[in-house]
GROMACS .gro file of C-alpha atoms in nm:
model
   79
    1UNK     CA    1   2.259  -4.215 -11.739
    2UNK     CA    2   2.351  -3.859 -11.821
    3UNK     CA    3   2.117  -3.572 -11.738
    4UNK     CA    4   1.916  -3.465 -12.040
    5UNK     CA    5   1.893  -3.807 -12.204
    6UNK     CA    6   1.603  -4.038 -12.279
    7UNK     CA    7   1.613  -4.403 -12.176
    8UNK     CA    8   1.370  -4.660 -12.315
    9UNK     CA    9   1.291  -4.992 -12.145
   10UNK     CA   10   1.059  -5.270 -12.260
   11UNK     CA   11   0.866  -5.496 -12.023
   12UNK     CA   12   0.694  -5.814 -12.130
   13UNK     CA   13   0.367  -5.879 -11.947
   14UNK     CA   14   0.239  -6.237 -11.977
   15UNK     CA   15  -0.079  -6.393 -11.845
   16UNK     CA   16   0.042  -6.719 -11.693
   17UNK     CA   17  -0.294  -6.799 -11.534
   18UNK     CA   18  -0.581  -7.007 -11.671
   19UNK     CA   19  -0.821  -6.710 -11.660
   20UNK     CA   20  -0.830  -6.402 -11.886
   21UNK     CA   21  -0.702  -6.069 -11.758
   22UNK     CA   22  -0.976  -5.819 -11.831
   23UNK     CA   23  -0.786  -5.495 -11.778
   24UNK     CA   24  -0.421  -5.397 -11.727
   25UNK     CA   25  -0.311  -5.051 -11.611
   26UNK     CA   26   0.039  -4.914 -11.560
   27UNK     CA   27   0.067  -4.591 -11.361
   28UNK     CA   28   0.386  -4.384 -11.353
   29UNK     CA   29   0.512  -4.220 -11.033
   30UNK     CA   30   0.605  -3.898 -11.215
   31UNK     CA   31   0.569  -3.712 -11.542
   32UNK     CA   32   0.924  -3.809 -11.637
   33UNK     CA   33   0.795  -4.156 -11.735
   34UNK     CA   34   0.603  -4.199 -12.059
   35UNK     CA   35   0.412  -4.518 -12.135
   36UNK     CA   36   0.339  -4.640 -12.487
   37UNK     CA   37   0.012  -4.813 -12.566
   38UNK     CA   38  -0.001  -5.188 -12.503
   39UNK     CA   39  -0.271  -5.454 -12.498
   40UNK     CA   40  -0.490  -5.410 -12.192
   41UNK     CA   41  -0.666  -5.749 -12.211
   42UNK     CA   42  -0.482  -6.082 -12.218
   43UNK     CA   43  -0.611  -6.433 -12.273
   44UNK     CA   44  -0.441  -6.718 -12.083
   45UNK     CA   45  -0.086  -6.762 -12.218
   46UNK     CA   46  -0.100  -6.435 -12.414
   47UNK     CA   47   0.159  -6.160 -12.369
   48UNK     CA   48   0.215  -5.795 -12.455
   49UNK     CA   49   0.507  -5.555 -12.439
   50UNK     CA   50   0.493  -5.225 -12.252
   51UNK     CA   51   0.744  -4.959 -12.358
   52UNK     CA   52   0.847  -4.707 -12.091
   53UNK     CA   53   1.059  -4.399 -12.157
   54UNK     CA   54   1.242  -4.211 -11.881
   55UNK     CA   55   1.318  -3.844 -11.958
   56UNK     CA   56   1.600  -3.705 -11.742
   57UNK     CA   57   1.604  -3.354 -11.893
   58UNK     CA   58   1.486  -3.184 -11.570
   59UNK     CA   59   1.641  -3.437 -11.329
   60UNK     CA   60   1.962  -3.389 -11.132
   61UNK     CA   61   2.134  -3.650 -10.922
   62UNK     CA   62   1.957  -3.969 -10.823
   63UNK     CA   63   1.596  -4.028 -10.924
   64UNK     CA   64   1.370  -4.286 -10.767
   65UNK     CA   65   1.081  -4.347 -11.008
   66UNK     CA   66   0.850  -4.646 -11.033
   67UNK     CA   67   0.555  -4.802 -11.212
   68UNK     CA   68   0.243  -4.941 -11.049
   69UNK     CA   69   0.082  -5.240 -11.220
   70UNK     CA   70  -0.289  -5.294 -11.161
   71UNK     CA   71  -0.508  -5.551 -11.326
   72UNK     CA   72  -0.854  -5.706 -11.315
   73UNK     CA   73  -0.873  -6.083 -11.339
   74UNK     CA   74  -1.183  -6.290 -11.287
   75UNK     CA   75  -1.375  -5.968 -11.211
   76UNK     CA   76  -1.152  -5.880 -10.912
   77UNK     CA   77  -0.910  -5.581 -10.908
   78UNK     CA   78  -0.557  -5.666 -10.796
   79UNK     CA   79  -0.246  -5.453 -10.725
   0.00000   0.00000   0.00000
């Protein structure tokens, strides 16, 4: 990717369990990642798409960025 460009990626999140997921959170490791709104509660078998945009305008060379997925299922937080 060239410096100064935007790159968009889509992730599908699917609840493959038999219990509902009560809350989903995605946390970005830096301000260069922007997250679009997605469903934060999923019934069993339901899915949603998270759209993430990486902005390389102020980046030079290699960048190591990541997302942290956290969710609450069955009343218990999980990383």
